[in-house]
Coordinates of C-alpha atoms in Angstrom, one line a residue:
X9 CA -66.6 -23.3 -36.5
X10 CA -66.0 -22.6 -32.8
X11 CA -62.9 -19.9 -32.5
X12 CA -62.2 -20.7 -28.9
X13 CA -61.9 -24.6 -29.7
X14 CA -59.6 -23.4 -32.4
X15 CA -57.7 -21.8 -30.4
X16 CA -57.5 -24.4 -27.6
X17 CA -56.5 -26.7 -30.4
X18 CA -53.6 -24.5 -31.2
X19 CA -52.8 -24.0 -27.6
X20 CA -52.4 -28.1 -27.3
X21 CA -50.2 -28.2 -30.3
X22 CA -47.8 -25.4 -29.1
X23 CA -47.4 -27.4 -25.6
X24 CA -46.7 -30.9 -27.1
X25 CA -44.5 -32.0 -29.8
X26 CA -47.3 -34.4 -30.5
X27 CA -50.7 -35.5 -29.8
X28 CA -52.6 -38.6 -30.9
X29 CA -55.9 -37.7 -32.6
X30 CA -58.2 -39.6 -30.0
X31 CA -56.0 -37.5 -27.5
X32 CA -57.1 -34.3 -29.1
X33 CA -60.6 -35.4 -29.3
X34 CA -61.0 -35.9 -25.6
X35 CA -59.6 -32.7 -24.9
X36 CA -61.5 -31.1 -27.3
X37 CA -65.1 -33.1 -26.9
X38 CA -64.9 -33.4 -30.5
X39 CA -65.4 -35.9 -33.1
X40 CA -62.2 -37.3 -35.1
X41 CA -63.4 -35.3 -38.0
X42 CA -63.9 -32.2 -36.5
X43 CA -60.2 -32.5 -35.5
X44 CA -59.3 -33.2 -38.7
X45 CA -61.5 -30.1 -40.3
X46 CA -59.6 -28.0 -37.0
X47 CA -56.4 -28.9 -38.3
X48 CA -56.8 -27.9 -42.1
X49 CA -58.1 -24.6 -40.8
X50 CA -54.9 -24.0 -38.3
X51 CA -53.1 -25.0 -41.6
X52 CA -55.0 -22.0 -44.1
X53 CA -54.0 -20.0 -41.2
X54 CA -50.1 -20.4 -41.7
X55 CA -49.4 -23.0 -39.3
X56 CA -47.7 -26.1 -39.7
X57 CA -49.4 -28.9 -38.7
X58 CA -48.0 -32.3 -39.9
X59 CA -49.9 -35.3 -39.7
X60 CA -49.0 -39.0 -38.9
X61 CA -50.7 -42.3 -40.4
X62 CA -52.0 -44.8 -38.8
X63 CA -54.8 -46.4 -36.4
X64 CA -54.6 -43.3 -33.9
X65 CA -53.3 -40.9 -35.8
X66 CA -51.0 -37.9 -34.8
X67 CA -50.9 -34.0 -35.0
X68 CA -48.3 -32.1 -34.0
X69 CA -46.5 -28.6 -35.1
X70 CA -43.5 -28.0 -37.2
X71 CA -40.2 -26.4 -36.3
X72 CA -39.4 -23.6 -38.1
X73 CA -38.6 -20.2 -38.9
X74 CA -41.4 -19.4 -40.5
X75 CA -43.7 -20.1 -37.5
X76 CA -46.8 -17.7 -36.5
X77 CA -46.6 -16.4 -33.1
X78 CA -47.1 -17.8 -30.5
X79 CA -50.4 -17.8 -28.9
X80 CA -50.8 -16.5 -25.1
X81 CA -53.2 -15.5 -22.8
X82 CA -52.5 -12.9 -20.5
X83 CA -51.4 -14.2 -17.4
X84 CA -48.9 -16.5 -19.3
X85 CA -47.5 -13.2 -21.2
X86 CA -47.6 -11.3 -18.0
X87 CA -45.3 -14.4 -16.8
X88 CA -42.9 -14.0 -19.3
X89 CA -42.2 -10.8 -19.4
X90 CA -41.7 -10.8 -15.7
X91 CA -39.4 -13.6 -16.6
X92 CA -37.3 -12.2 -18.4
X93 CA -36.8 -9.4 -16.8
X94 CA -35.5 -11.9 -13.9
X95 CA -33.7 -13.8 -16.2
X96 CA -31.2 -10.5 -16.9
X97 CA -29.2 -11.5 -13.9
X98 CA -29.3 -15.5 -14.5
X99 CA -26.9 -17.9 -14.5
X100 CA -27.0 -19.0 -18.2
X101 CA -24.6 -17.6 -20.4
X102 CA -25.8 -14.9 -22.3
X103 CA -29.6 -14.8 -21.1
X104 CA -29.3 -11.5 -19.7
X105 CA -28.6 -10.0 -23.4
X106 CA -30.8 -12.6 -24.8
X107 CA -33.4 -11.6 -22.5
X108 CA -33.6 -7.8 -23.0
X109 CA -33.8 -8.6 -26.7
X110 CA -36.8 -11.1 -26.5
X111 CA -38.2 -8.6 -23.7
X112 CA -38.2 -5.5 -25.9
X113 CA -40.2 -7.0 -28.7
X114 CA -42.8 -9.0 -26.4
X115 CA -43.2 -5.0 -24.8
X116 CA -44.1 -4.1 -28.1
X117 CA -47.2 -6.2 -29.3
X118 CA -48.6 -6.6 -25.2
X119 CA -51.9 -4.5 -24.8
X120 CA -51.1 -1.1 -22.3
X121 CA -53.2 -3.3 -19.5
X122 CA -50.4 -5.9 -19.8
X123 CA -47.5 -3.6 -20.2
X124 CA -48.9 -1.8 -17.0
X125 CA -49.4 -5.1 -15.1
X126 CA -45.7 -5.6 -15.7
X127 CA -44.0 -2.3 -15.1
X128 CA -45.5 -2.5 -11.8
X129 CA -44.5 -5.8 -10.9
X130 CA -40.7 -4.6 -12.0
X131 CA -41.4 -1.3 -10.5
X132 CA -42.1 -3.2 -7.0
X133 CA -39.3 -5.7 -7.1
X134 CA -35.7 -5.2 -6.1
X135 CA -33.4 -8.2 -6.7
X136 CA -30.9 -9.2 -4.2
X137 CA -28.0 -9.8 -6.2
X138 CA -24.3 -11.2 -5.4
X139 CA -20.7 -12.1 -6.9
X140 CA -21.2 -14.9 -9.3
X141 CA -21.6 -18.5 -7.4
X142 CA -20.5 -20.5 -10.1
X143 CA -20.0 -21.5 -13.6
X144 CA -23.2 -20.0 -16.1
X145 CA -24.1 -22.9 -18.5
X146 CA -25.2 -22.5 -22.2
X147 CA -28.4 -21.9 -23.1
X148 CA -28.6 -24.2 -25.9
X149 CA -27.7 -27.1 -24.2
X150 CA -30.7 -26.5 -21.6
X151 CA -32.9 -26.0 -24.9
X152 CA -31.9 -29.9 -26.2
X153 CA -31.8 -31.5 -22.7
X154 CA -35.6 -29.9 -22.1
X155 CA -36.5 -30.8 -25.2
X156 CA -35.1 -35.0 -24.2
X157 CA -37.0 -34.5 -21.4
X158 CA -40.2 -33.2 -22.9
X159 CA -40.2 -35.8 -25.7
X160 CA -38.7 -39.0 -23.7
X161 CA -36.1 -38.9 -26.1
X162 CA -32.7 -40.6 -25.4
X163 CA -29.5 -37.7 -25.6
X164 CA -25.5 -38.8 -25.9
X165 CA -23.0 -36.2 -24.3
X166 CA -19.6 -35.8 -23.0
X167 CA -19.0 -35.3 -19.0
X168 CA -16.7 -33.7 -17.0
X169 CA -16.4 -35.2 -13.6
X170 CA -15.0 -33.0 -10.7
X171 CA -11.3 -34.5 -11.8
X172 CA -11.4 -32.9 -15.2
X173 CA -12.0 -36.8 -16.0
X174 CA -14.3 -37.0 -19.7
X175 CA -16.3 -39.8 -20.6
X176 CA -19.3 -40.1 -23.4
X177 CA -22.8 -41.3 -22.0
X178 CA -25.9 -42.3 -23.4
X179 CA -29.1 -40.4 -20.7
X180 CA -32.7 -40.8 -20.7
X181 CA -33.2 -37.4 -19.5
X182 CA -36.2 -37.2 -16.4
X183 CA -35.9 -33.4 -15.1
X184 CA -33.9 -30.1 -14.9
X185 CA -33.5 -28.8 -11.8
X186 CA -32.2 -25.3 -10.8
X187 CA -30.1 -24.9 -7.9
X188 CA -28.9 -21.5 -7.3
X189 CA -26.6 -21.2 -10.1
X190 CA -25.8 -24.4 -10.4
X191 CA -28.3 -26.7 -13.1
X192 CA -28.6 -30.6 -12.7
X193 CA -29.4 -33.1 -14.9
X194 CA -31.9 -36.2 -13.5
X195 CA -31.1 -38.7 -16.2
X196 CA -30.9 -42.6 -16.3
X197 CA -27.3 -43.4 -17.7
X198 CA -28.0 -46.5 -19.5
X199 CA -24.3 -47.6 -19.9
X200 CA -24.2 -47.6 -15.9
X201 CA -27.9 -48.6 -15.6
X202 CA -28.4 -46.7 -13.0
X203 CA -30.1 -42.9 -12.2
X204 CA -27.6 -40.2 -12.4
X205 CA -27.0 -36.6 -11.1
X206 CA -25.2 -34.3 -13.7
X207 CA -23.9 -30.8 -13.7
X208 CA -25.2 -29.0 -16.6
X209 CA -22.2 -26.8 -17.0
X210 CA -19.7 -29.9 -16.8
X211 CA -21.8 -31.3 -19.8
X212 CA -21.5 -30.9 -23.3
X213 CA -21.9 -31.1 -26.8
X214 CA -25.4 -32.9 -25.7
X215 CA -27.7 -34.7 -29.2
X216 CA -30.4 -36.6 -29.1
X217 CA -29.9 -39.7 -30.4
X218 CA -33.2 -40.1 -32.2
X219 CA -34.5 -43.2 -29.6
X220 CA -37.6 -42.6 -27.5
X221 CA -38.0 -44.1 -24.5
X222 CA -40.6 -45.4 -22.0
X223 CA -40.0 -43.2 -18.9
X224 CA -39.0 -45.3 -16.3
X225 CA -40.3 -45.1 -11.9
X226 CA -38.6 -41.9 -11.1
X227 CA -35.7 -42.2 -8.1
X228 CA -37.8 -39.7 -5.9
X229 CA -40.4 -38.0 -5.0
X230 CA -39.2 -35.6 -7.8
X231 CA -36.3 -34.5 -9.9
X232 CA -35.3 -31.8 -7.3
X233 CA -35.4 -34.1 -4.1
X234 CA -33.2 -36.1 -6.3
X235 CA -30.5 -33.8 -6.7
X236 CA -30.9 -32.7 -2.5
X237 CA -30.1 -36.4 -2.2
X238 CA -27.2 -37.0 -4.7
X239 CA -25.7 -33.5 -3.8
X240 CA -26.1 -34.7 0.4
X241 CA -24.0 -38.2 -0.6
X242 CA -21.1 -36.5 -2.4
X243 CA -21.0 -33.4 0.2
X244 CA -17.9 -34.4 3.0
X245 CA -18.9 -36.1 5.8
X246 CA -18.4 -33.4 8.4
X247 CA -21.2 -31.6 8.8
X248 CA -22.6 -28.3 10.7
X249 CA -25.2 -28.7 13.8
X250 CA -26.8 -25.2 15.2
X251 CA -29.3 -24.7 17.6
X252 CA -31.0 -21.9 16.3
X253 CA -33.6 -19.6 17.9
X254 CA -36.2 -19.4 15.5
X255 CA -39.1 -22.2 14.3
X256 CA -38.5 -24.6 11.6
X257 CA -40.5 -22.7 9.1
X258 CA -38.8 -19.4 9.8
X259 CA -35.2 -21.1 9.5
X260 CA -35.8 -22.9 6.6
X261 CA -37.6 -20.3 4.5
X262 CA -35.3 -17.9 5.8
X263 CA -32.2 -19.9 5.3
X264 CA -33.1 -21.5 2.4
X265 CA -32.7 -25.5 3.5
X266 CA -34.7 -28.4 3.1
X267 CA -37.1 -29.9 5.5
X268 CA -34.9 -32.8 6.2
X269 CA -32.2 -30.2 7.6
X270 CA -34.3 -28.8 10.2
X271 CA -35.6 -30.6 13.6
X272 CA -38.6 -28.3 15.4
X273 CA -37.8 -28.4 19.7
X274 CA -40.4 -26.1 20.0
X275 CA -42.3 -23.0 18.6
X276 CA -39.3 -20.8 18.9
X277 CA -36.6 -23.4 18.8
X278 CA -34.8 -25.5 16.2
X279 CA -31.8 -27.3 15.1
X280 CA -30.1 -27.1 11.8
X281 CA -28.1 -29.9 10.7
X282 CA -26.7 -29.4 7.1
X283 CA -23.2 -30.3 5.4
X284 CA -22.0 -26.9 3.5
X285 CA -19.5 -27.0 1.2
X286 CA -18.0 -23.8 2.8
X287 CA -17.8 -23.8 6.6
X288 CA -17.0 -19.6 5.6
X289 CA -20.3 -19.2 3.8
X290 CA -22.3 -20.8 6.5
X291 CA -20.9 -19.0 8.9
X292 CA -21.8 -15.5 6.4
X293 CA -25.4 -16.9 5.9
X294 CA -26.5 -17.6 9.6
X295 CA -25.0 -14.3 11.0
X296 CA -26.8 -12.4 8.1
X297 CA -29.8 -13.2 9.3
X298 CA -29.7 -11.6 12.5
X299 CA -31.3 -14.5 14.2
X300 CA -29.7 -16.2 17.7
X301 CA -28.2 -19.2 17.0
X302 CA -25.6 -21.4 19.1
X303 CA -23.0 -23.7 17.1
X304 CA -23.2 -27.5 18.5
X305 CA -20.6 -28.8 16.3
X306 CA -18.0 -28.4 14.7
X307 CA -15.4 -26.5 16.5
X308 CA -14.1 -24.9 13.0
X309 CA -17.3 -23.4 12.2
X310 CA -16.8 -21.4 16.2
X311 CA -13.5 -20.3 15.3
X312 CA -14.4 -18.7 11.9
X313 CA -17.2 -17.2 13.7
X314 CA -14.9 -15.9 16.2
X315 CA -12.6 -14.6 13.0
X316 CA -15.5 -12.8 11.4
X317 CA -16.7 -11.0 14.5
X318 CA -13.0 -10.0 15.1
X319 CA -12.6 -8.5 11.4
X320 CA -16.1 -6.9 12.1
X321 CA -15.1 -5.5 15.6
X322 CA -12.0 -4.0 14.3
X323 CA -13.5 -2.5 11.5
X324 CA -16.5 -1.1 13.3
X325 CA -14.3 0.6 15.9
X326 CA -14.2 4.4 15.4
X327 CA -11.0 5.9 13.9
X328 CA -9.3 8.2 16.6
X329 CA -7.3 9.9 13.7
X330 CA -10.5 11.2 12.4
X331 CA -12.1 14.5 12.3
X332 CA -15.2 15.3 12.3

């Protein structure tokens, strides 16, 4: 018996909830039985593989506490561990304690080449860290709405719209997207039969329902262009236009905006169009970055300007009380 088809066997099974067994015997190059001889060996080992009848046939691995580790090679451990180091400062409730735990017991079983490979990737990293942006969502629900998404499995949870208003829908969930520190949900609400946007931290109590579904023509391009889209509609209608002197790429790497938001006039030349939800932060963002920049529109977004560089003068300007 081939060990490295073992464990590519095992490594299918812990990415899946569940594979068909002509599935696993094109991805394997093996014949039905040798799955089936695979999957009574993974099963001596401690794993739980069920089985489902029928004319394809289905593997997949069971839930449970007692479940063997998992099985990683080493730049998927490396990623984790770097992971949740970065996940300390997250915006889900609790992962930063959650993430020490589970980072001080993956320390402990990684080889000294991985646990090298890591220290110096934390060792060269400095996060830029700021007040909290908004609400932290709970972990578990993430877990179940990944787990819809994952399995095309139909979820039922309460929402909170933006006027504290609560109603009860029935999702298919398509993608999680992370904003900032803001989460989305891409679902299609089947009780308005249409593709919906949803705040993960305004959702809750979320259970699958037990109902698979065929996934359905995504909205976009993907789940993240979805929410730039949804987010762009709801946004007011007035809207910030700069002329800024920098290229498109610069700005919008630099400033973190879409594409869409950013019209090239030349190498060195751009304009930003956006719609913020705070005229105050904008105007905090662009001066940040040091770059030249001329406001086009509106006059608001001027006069803060003109606020924040008269704070900044008066508080740069020496103090003739002093003594040095």
């Amino acid at each position: 018996m081939s060990s490295e088809r073992l464990l590519r066997l095992l490594s299918l099974l812990q990415g899946r909830r569940e594979w068909s067994g002509p599935e696993l015997c094109e991805r394997l190059g093996v014949s039905p039985r040798t799955v089936r001889r695979d999957v009574e060996r993974l099963r001596g080992l401690g794993y739980p593989v069920h089985a489902t009848l029928g004319a394809a046939g289905g593997y997949g691995l069971e839930a449970g506490a007692a479940m063997p580790p998992l099985l990683l090679d080493d730049e998927e451990a490396v990623a984790i561990a770097v992971g949740l180091r970065a996940a300390t400062g997250g915006a889900v409730e609790g992962i930063g304690e959650a993430s020490v735990r589970a980072l001080a017991k993956l320390e402990q079983v990684l080889p000294a080449r991985l646990r090298r490979r890591v220290t110096a990737v934390h060792a060269a990293t400095t996060p830029l860290t700021g007040p909290p942006a908004g609400p932290a969502v709970d972990p578990e629900t993430l877990t179940v709405l990944a787990a819809a998404c994952r399995d095309h499995e139909r979820v039922r949870f309460a929402y909170r719209d933006a006027g504290d208003g609560e109603t009860r829908r029935v999702a298919e969930p398509h993608g999680l997207v992370s904003a900032g520190r803001r989460w989305y949900l891409v679902a299609f609400d089947t009780g308005r039969g249409d593709w919906r946007t949803f705040r993960v931290d305004r959702l809750s109590g979320p259970r699958p329902t037990g109902a698979r579904f065929t996934p359905r023509e995504p909205p976009a391009a993907d789940a993240a262009a979805f929410v730039t889209r949804s987010l762009a509609r709801r946004r007011p209608l007035r809207r910030a236009v700069l002329l800024v002197h920098a290229s498109a790429e610069e700005l919008a790497d630099r400033f973190r905006v879409t594409g869409a938001e950013v019209e090239p006039v030349d190498d060195r030349t751009c304009v930003l169009r956006t719609a913020p939800d705070s005229l105050e932060w904008t105007a905090l963002r662009i001066a940040y970055l040091d770059i030249g920049f001329e406001v086009r529109e509106p006059s608001e977004l001027r006069e803060r300007l003109a606020a924040m560089a008269a704070r900044l003068s008066q508080a740069a300007r020496p103090d003739p009380t002093r003594q040095d």
